Amino acid sequence: MKNIKLDATDRKILELLQKNSNITNAQLAKEIGLSPAPTLERVNKLENAGVIKSYHAVIDPASVGLGVSTFVMVSLKGHNKDNINKFNKAIHDIEEIVECHHITGAGDFVLKIVCSDIAAYQQLMLDKVSNIDVVDGLQSMVILSTFKDSKVLPLPNN
Amino acid sequence: MKNIKLDATDRKILELLQKNSNITNAQLAKEIGLSPAPTLERVNKLENAGVIKSYHAVIDPASVGLGVSTFVMVSLKGHNKDNINKFNKAIHDIEEIVECHHITGAGDFVLKIVCSDIAAYQQLMLDKVSNIDVVDGLQSMVILSTFKDSKVLPLPNN
DNA sequence: ATCTTTAACCAAATTATATTTGGCTACAAA
DNA sequence: TTTGTAGCCAAATATAATTTGGTTAAAGAT
């Protein structure tokens, strides 16, 4: 991934595509004040440089029967490279675990988990997560509601 | 938002669009085994029903100078509706706070925060977050690395 | 100072893709 | 049995992406 210098126009493009990636190139061009050709050129450059990583649809969990989301703090039995790798491998194939971050502070990892209901969640935790042998402790926080979930990062001006 | 019944084809569409929303309708049609016309019809139906909420580009934080991401556990001074509303309002305009979830367990809220560096993070926390008058305690967890960040929810089969 | 190169841009042509149309089939309700 | 409806397809059309060729302006070289 190259190191690319972004100008104000690039940042505007990034902001707009984070907000809504289904905007047409023509509309995007209009909003940033350029014609379609150089607009597309800039978008391609941002993609090739790895600044834009990917494009995704976001679906409403409830409408597909996913009623429970949680954050889980995980502590490992010994916070060493080997155990971290084992843990990483173990969680990778559990599709209900949609995020896994290695953190400083109280625990070692924080997971985000999504599943149908509390029963399914309990089963997942008992059968799969707490069974991972390097896992020491787990602390679940059930999401009651989400007040903010912005897909737009706060781009610095330089 | 209507209650829509999803069949296996709809779920396949949702999976593919979550994975990569820039796929062409023709390619999507091919992968689900239908022609473009009914494929598009299904996508439109999913959008109109609110199952597909939005489309977004994902950018690489590091490549735009965003080097620090954290989770923050927040406790409020009294967990009542009024204070929750005040908190909600206060965090809404802080663009570095990209997520805010109301949770059960140890704290009252968990935030996800993204900013340039530790100095900027400290300033943000001191100047803006800890200043919110309903905030009682804060506990930061800095993300060292992210092992998994799937944009694809685990769709139940019915 | 003047040349040369390069990057960024535009308008317009072309290519690719989305979208609409009309009609067919199969299943379900009347 | 009939009638309506949902879901599908192929093909026509409309829209959008992409390419092309050429212009301008700024930076570095002579």
Coordinates of C-alpha atoms (C1' of nucleotides) in Angstrom, one line a residue:
Chain A
M1 CA 0.0 0.0 0.0
K2 CA 1.5 3.2 -1.2
N3 CA 1.7 6.4 0.8
I4 CA -0.6 8.8 -1.0
K5 CA -1.1 12.4 -0.4
L6 CA -4.7 13.5 -0.1
D7 CA -6.0 16.9 -0.9
A8 CA -9.3 18.4 0.1
T9 CA -11.0 16.9 -2.9
D10 CA -9.9 13.4 -2.1
R11 CA -11.1 13.8 1.4
K12 CA -14.5 15.0 0.2
I13 CA -14.6 11.9 -2.1
L14 CA -13.8 9.6 0.8
E15 CA -16.4 11.3 3.0
L16 CA -19.1 10.9 0.4
L17 CA -18.3 7.3 -0.4
Q18 CA -18.2 6.3 3.2
K19 CA -21.6 7.9 3.7
N20 CA -23.1 6.3 0.6
S21 CA -21.1 4.2 -1.8
N22 CA -23.9 3.8 -4.2
I23 CA -23.7 7.3 -5.4
T24 CA -23.1 7.5 -9.2
N25 CA -19.8 8.8 -10.4
A26 CA -21.7 11.6 -12.2
Q27 CA -23.3 12.7 -8.9
L28 CA -20.1 12.4 -7.0
A29 CA -18.4 14.5 -9.6
K30 CA -21.1 17.2 -9.2
E31 CA -20.7 17.3 -5.5
I32 CA -17.0 17.7 -5.5
G33 CA -17.0 20.2 -8.3
L34 CA -15.2 18.2 -11.0
S35 CA -16.2 16.4 -14.2
P36 CA -16.8 12.6 -14.2
A37 CA -13.4 11.7 -15.8
P38 CA -11.0 13.1 -13.2
T39 CA -13.4 12.1 -10.4
L40 CA -13.2 8.5 -11.5
E41 CA -9.5 8.8 -11.8
R42 CA -9.3 9.9 -8.2
V43 CA -11.5 7.1 -7.0
N44 CA -9.4 4.5 -8.8
K45 CA -6.3 6.0 -7.4
L46 CA -7.7 5.8 -3.9
E47 CA -8.7 2.2 -4.4
N48 CA -5.4 1.1 -5.9
A49 CA -3.5 2.9 -3.1
G50 CA -5.5 0.9 -0.6
V51 CA -7.1 3.9 1.0
I52 CA -10.5 2.6 0.0
K53 CA -10.4 -1.0 1.0
S54 CA -13.8 -2.3 0.1
Y55 CA -17.5 -1.7 -0.4
H56 CA -20.3 -3.3 1.6
A57 CA -24.0 -3.4 2.1
V58 CA -25.2 -3.0 5.6
I59 CA -28.3 -5.0 6.6
D60 CA -30.7 -4.6 9.5
P61 CA -29.9 -7.4 11.9
A62 CA -33.4 -7.5 13.4
S63 CA -35.1 -7.9 10.0
V64 CA -33.1 -11.1 9.3
G65 CA -33.8 -12.6 12.7
L66 CA -30.6 -11.4 14.5
G67 CA -31.9 -10.1 17.8
V68 CA -28.9 -10.2 20.0
S69 CA -25.6 -8.3 19.7
T70 CA -23.0 -8.3 22.4
F71 CA -19.5 -7.2 23.3
V72 CA -17.4 -9.7 25.1
M73 CA -14.2 -9.0 27.0
V74 CA -11.9 -11.9 26.9
S75 CA -8.8 -12.7 29.1
L76 CA -6.4 -15.3 28.1
K77 CA -4.5 -17.8 30.2
G78 CA -1.1 -16.0 29.7
H79 CA -0.9 -13.2 27.3
N80 CA 1.9 -14.6 25.1
K81 CA 2.2 -14.8 21.3
D82 CA 1.5 -18.5 21.2
N83 CA -1.8 -18.2 23.1
I84 CA -2.8 -15.2 21.1
N85 CA -2.3 -17.1 17.8
K86 CA -4.3 -20.0 19.1
F87 CA -7.1 -17.7 20.1
N88 CA -7.0 -15.9 16.8
K89 CA -7.3 -19.2 14.9
A90 CA -10.1 -20.4 17.1
I91 CA -12.3 -17.4 16.7
H92 CA -11.7 -17.1 13.0
D93 CA -14.2 -19.7 11.9
I94 CA -16.9 -18.7 14.3
E95 CA -19.1 -16.5 12.0
E96 CA -21.2 -15.1 14.9
I97 CA -18.0 -13.4 16.1
V98 CA -18.0 -10.5 13.7
E99 CA -15.2 -8.5 15.3
C100 CA -12.1 -9.3 17.4
H101 CA -9.7 -6.7 18.6
H102 CA -6.6 -7.1 20.7
I103 CA -6.7 -4.4 23.3
T104 CA -4.8 -2.8 26.2
G105 CA -6.5 -2.5 29.6
A106 CA -8.7 -4.8 31.7
G107 CA -9.0 -7.7 29.2
D108 CA -6.9 -9.0 26.4
F109 CA -9.5 -9.0 23.6
V110 CA -12.9 -7.5 22.9
L111 CA -15.3 -9.4 20.6
K112 CA -18.4 -8.3 18.9
I113 CA -20.9 -11.2 18.6
V114 CA -24.2 -11.3 16.7
C115 CA -26.8 -14.0 16.9
S116 CA -30.5 -14.8 16.9
D117 CA -31.5 -14.7 20.5
I118 CA -30.3 -15.2 24.0
A119 CA -30.7 -18.9 23.8
A120 CA -28.5 -19.1 20.7
Y121 CA -26.1 -16.8 22.4
Q122 CA -25.8 -18.9 25.5
Q123 CA -25.2 -22.0 23.4
L124 CA -22.6 -20.3 21.3
M125 CA -20.7 -19.1 24.4
L126 CA -20.9 -22.4 26.2
D127 CA -20.2 -24.7 23.2
K128 CA -17.7 -22.7 21.3
V129 CA -16.2 -19.7 23.0
S130 CA -15.6 -20.8 26.6
N131 CA -14.3 -24.1 25.2
I132 CA -11.3 -22.4 23.5
D133 CA -8.6 -23.8 25.8
V134 CA -6.5 -20.6 26.0
V135 CA -9.5 -18.6 27.2
D136 CA -9.4 -17.8 30.9
G137 CA -12.3 -15.3 31.6
L138 CA -15.3 -13.9 29.7
Q139 CA -17.4 -10.9 30.4
S140 CA -20.5 -10.3 28.3
M141 CA -22.1 -6.9 27.6
V142 CA -25.4 -7.2 25.8
I143 CA -26.2 -4.3 23.5
L144 CA -29.6 -2.8 24.5
S145 CA -29.6 -0.3 21.7
T146 CA -27.2 1.5 19.4
F147 CA -27.2 5.3 19.6
K148 CA -24.6 5.9 17.0
D149 CA -23.0 3.7 14.3
S150 CA -21.3 6.0 11.9
K151 CA -19.6 4.5 8.9
V152 CA -17.7 7.7 8.3
L153 CA -14.3 8.2 9.9
P154 CA -13.2 11.7 11.1
L155 CA -10.7 12.5 8.4
P156 CA -7.8 14.8 9.5
N157 CA -7.2 17.8 7.3
N158 CA -3.7 17.0 6.2
Chain B
M1 CA -40.2 -1.5 7.7
K2 CA -42.2 -4.4 6.4
N3 CA -41.7 -8.0 7.7
I4 CA -40.3 -9.8 4.7
K5 CA -39.9 -13.5 4.3
L6 CA -36.4 -14.4 3.0
D7 CA -35.7 -17.5 1.0
A8 CA -32.3 -19.1 0.4
T9 CA -31.7 -16.9 -2.7
D10 CA -32.4 -13.7 -0.8
R11 CA -29.9 -14.8 1.9
K12 CA -27.3 -15.5 -0.7
I13 CA -27.8 -12.1 -2.2
L14 CA -27.5 -10.5 1.2
E15 CA -24.3 -12.5 1.9
L16 CA -22.7 -11.4 -1.4
L17 CA -23.7 -7.8 -1.1
Q18 CA -22.4 -7.6 2.5
K19 CA -19.1 -9.1 1.3
N20 CA -18.8 -6.8 -1.8
S21 CA -21.5 -4.3 -2.7
N22 CA -19.7 -3.3 -5.9
I23 CA -20.5 -6.5 -7.6
T24 CA -22.4 -5.9 -10.8
N25 CA -26.0 -7.1 -11.0
A26 CA -25.1 -9.4 -13.9
Q27 CA -22.4 -11.1 -11.8
L28 CA -24.7 -11.3 -8.8
A29 CA -27.3 -12.9 -11.0
K30 CA -24.8 -15.4 -12.2
E31 CA -23.7 -16.3 -8.7
I32 CA -27.2 -16.9 -7.4
G33 CA -28.3 -18.7 -10.5
L34 CA -31.0 -16.3 -11.8
S35 CA -31.1 -13.8 -14.7
P36 CA -30.4 -10.1 -14.1
A37 CA -34.1 -9.0 -14.0
P38 CA -35.4 -11.0 -11.1
T39 CA -32.1 -10.5 -9.3
L40 CA -32.5 -6.7 -9.5
E41 CA -36.1 -7.1 -8.4
R42 CA -35.1 -9.0 -5.3
V43 CA -32.4 -6.5 -4.4
N44 CA -34.9 -3.6 -4.8
K45 CA -37.4 -5.5 -2.6
L46 CA -34.7 -6.0 0.1
E47 CA -33.8 -2.3 0.0
N48 CA -37.4 -1.1 0.1
A49 CA -38.2 -3.5 3.0
G50 CA -35.3 -2.0 4.9
V51 CA -33.4 -5.3 5.1
I52 CA -30.6 -3.6 3.2
K53 CA -30.1 -0.3 5.0
S54 CA -27.2 1.3 3.2
Y55 CA -24.0 1.0 1.2
H56 CA -20.6 2.2 2.3
A57 CA -17.0 2.4 1.3
V58 CA -14.6 1.2 4.0
I59 CA -11.3 3.1 4.2
D60 CA -8.0 2.2 5.8
P61 CA -7.7 4.4 8.9
A62 CA -3.9 4.3 8.9
S63 CA -3.6 5.5 5.3
V64 CA -5.5 8.7 6.1
G65 CA -3.6 9.4 9.3
L66 CA -5.9 7.8 11.8
G67 CA -3.5 5.9 14.0
V68 CA -5.5 5.3 17.2
S69 CA -8.8 3.5 17.8
T70 CA -10.2 2.7 21.2
F71 CA -13.2 1.3 23.0
V72 CA -14.3 3.3 26.0
M73 CA -16.6 2.1 28.7
V74 CA -18.7 4.9 30.1
S75 CA -20.6 5.0 33.4
L76 CA -23.2 7.7 33.9
K77 CA -24.1 9.6 37.1
G78 CA -27.4 7.8 37.5
H79 CA -28.7 5.6 34.8
N80 CA -32.0 7.3 34.1
K81 CA -33.7 8.3 30.9
D82 CA -32.9 12.0 31.2
N83 CA -29.2 11.4 31.7
I84 CA -29.1 8.9 28.9
N85 CA -30.7 11.4 26.5
K86 CA -28.3 14.1 27.6
F87 CA -25.4 11.8 27.0
N88 CA -26.8 10.7 23.6
K89 CA -27.1 14.3 22.5
A90 CA -23.6 15.2 23.7
I91 CA -21.8 12.4 21.9
H92 CA -23.8 12.9 18.7
D93 CA -21.8 15.8 17.4
I94 CA -18.4 14.4 18.3
E95 CA -17.3 12.9 15.0
E96 CA -14.4 10.9 16.5
I97 CA -17.0 8.9 18.4
V98 CA -18.0 6.6 15.6
E99 CA -20.1 4.2 17.7
C100 CA -22.1 4.4 20.8
H101 CA -23.9 1.4 22.3
H102 CA -26.1 1.2 25.4
I103 CA -25.2 -1.9 27.2
T104 CA -25.8 -4.2 30.2
G105 CA -23.1 -5.1 32.6
A106 CA -20.1 -3.2 34.1
G107 CA -20.6 0.1 32.4
D108 CA -23.6 1.9 30.8
F109 CA -22.2 2.6 27.4
V110 CA -19.4 1.5 25.2
L111 CA -18.0 3.9 22.6
K112 CA -15.7 3.3 19.7
I113 CA -13.4 6.3 19.1
V114 CA -11.0 6.9 16.2
C115 CA -8.4 9.6 16.0
S116 CA -5.0 10.6 14.7
D117 CA -2.7 9.8 17.6
I118 CA -2.5 9.4 21.4
A119 CA -2.1 13.2 21.8
A120 CA -5.3 13.9 19.9
Y121 CA -7.0 11.1 21.8
Q122 CA -6.0 12.6 25.1
Q123 CA -7.2 16.0 24.1
L124 CA -10.5 14.6 22.9
M125 CA -11.1 12.8 26.1
L126 CA -10.1 15.7 28.4
D127 CA -11.8 18.5 26.4
K128 CA -14.9 16.8 25.2
V129 CA -15.8 13.4 26.6
S130 CA -15.0 13.8 30.3
N131 CA -16.6 17.2 30.2
I132 CA -20.0 15.8 29.5
D133 CA -21.7 16.5 32.8
V134 CA -23.6 13.3 33.1
V135 CA -20.5 11.2 32.7
D136 CA -19.2 9.6 35.9
G137 CA -16.4 7.2 34.9
L138 CA -14.4 6.3 31.8
Q139 CA -12.3 3.4 31.1
S140 CA -10.3 3.3 27.8
M141 CA -9.1 0.3 25.9
V142 CA -6.7 1.0 23.1
I143 CA -6.9 -1.3 20.1
L144 CA -3.5 -2.8 19.5
S145 CA -4.6 -4.7 16.4
T146 CA -7.8 -6.0 14.8
F147 CA -7.9 -9.7 14.1
K148 CA -11.3 -9.8 12.6
D149 CA -13.7 -7.2 11.3
S150 CA -16.3 -9.0 9.2
K151 CA -18.9 -7.0 7.4
V152 CA -21.0 -10.1 6.9
L153 CA -23.6 -11.0 9.5
P154 CA -24.3 -14.7 10.3
L155 CA -27.7 -15.1 8.6
P156 CA -30.0 -17.7 10.2
N157 CA -31.5 -20.2 7.7
N158 CA -35.1 -19.3 8.2
Chain C
dA1 C1' 13.7 33.7 -19.2
dT2 C1' 12.2 29.7 -21.9
dC3 C1' 11.6 25.0 -22.8
dT4 C1' 9.8 20.4 -21.4
dT5 C1' 7.6 17.4 -18.7
dT6 C1' 3.9 16.0 -16.0
dA7 C1' -0.4 16.1 -13.6
dA8 C1' -4.9 17.3 -13.6
dC9 C1' -8.6 18.6 -15.9
dC10 C1' -12.7 18.7 -19.6
dA11 C1' -15.9 17.4 -23.5
dA12 C1' -17.4 13.9 -26.1
dA13 C1' -17.3 9.1 -27.9
dT14 C1' -17.7 4.5 -26.6
dT15 C1' -18.5 0.6 -23.8
dA16 C1' -20.6 -1.6 -20.1
dT17 C1' -24.3 -2.0 -17.0
dA18 C1' -28.7 -1.2 -15.0
dT19 C1' -33.4 -1.1 -15.8
dT20 C1' -37.7 -1.8 -18.2
dT21 C1' -40.8 -4.3 -21.0
dG22 C1' -43.7 -8.0 -22.4
dG23 C1' -44.7 -12.4 -22.2
dC24 C1' -44.4 -17.3 -20.1
dT25 C1' -45.1 -20.7 -16.4
dA26 C1' -46.6 -22.6 -12.2
dC27 C1' -48.9 -22.4 -8.2
dA28 C1' -52.7 -20.9 -5.1
dA29 C1' -57.1 -19.0 -4.1
dA30 C1' -61.8 -18.6 -5.6
Chain D
dT1 C1' -61.7 -25.1 -13.6
dT2 C1' -60.8 -20.6 -13.7
dT3 C1' -58.4 -16.5 -12.3
dG4 C1' -55.0 -14.1 -10.1
dT5 C1' -50.4 -13.6 -8.8
dA6 C1' -45.5 -14.2 -8.1
dG7 C1' -41.4 -15.2 -10.1
dC8 C1' -39.0 -15.9 -13.9
dC9 C1' -36.6 -15.1 -18.7
dA10 C1' -35.0 -12.8 -23.1
dA11 C1' -34.5 -8.8 -25.3
dA12 C1' -34.9 -3.8 -25.8
dT13 C1' -33.9 0.5 -23.9
dA14 C1' -32.0 3.9 -20.8
dT15 C1' -28.4 5.2 -17.8
dA16 C1' -23.9 5.2 -16.2
dA17 C1' -19.0 4.1 -16.3
dT18 C1' -15.0 4.4 -18.8
dT19 C1' -11.9 5.7 -22.4
dT20 C1' -10.0 8.9 -25.6
dG21 C1' -7.9 13.0 -27.2
dG22 C1' -6.8 17.2 -26.3
dT23 C1' -6.0 21.7 -23.2
dT24 C1' -4.0 24.1 -19.4
dA25 C1' -1.0 25.3 -15.7
dA26 C1' 2.6 24.5 -12.7
dA27 C1' 7.4 22.6 -11.7
dG28 C1' 11.9 21.5 -12.8
dA29 C1' 15.7 21.8 -16.2
dT30 C1' 18.5 24.3 -19.5

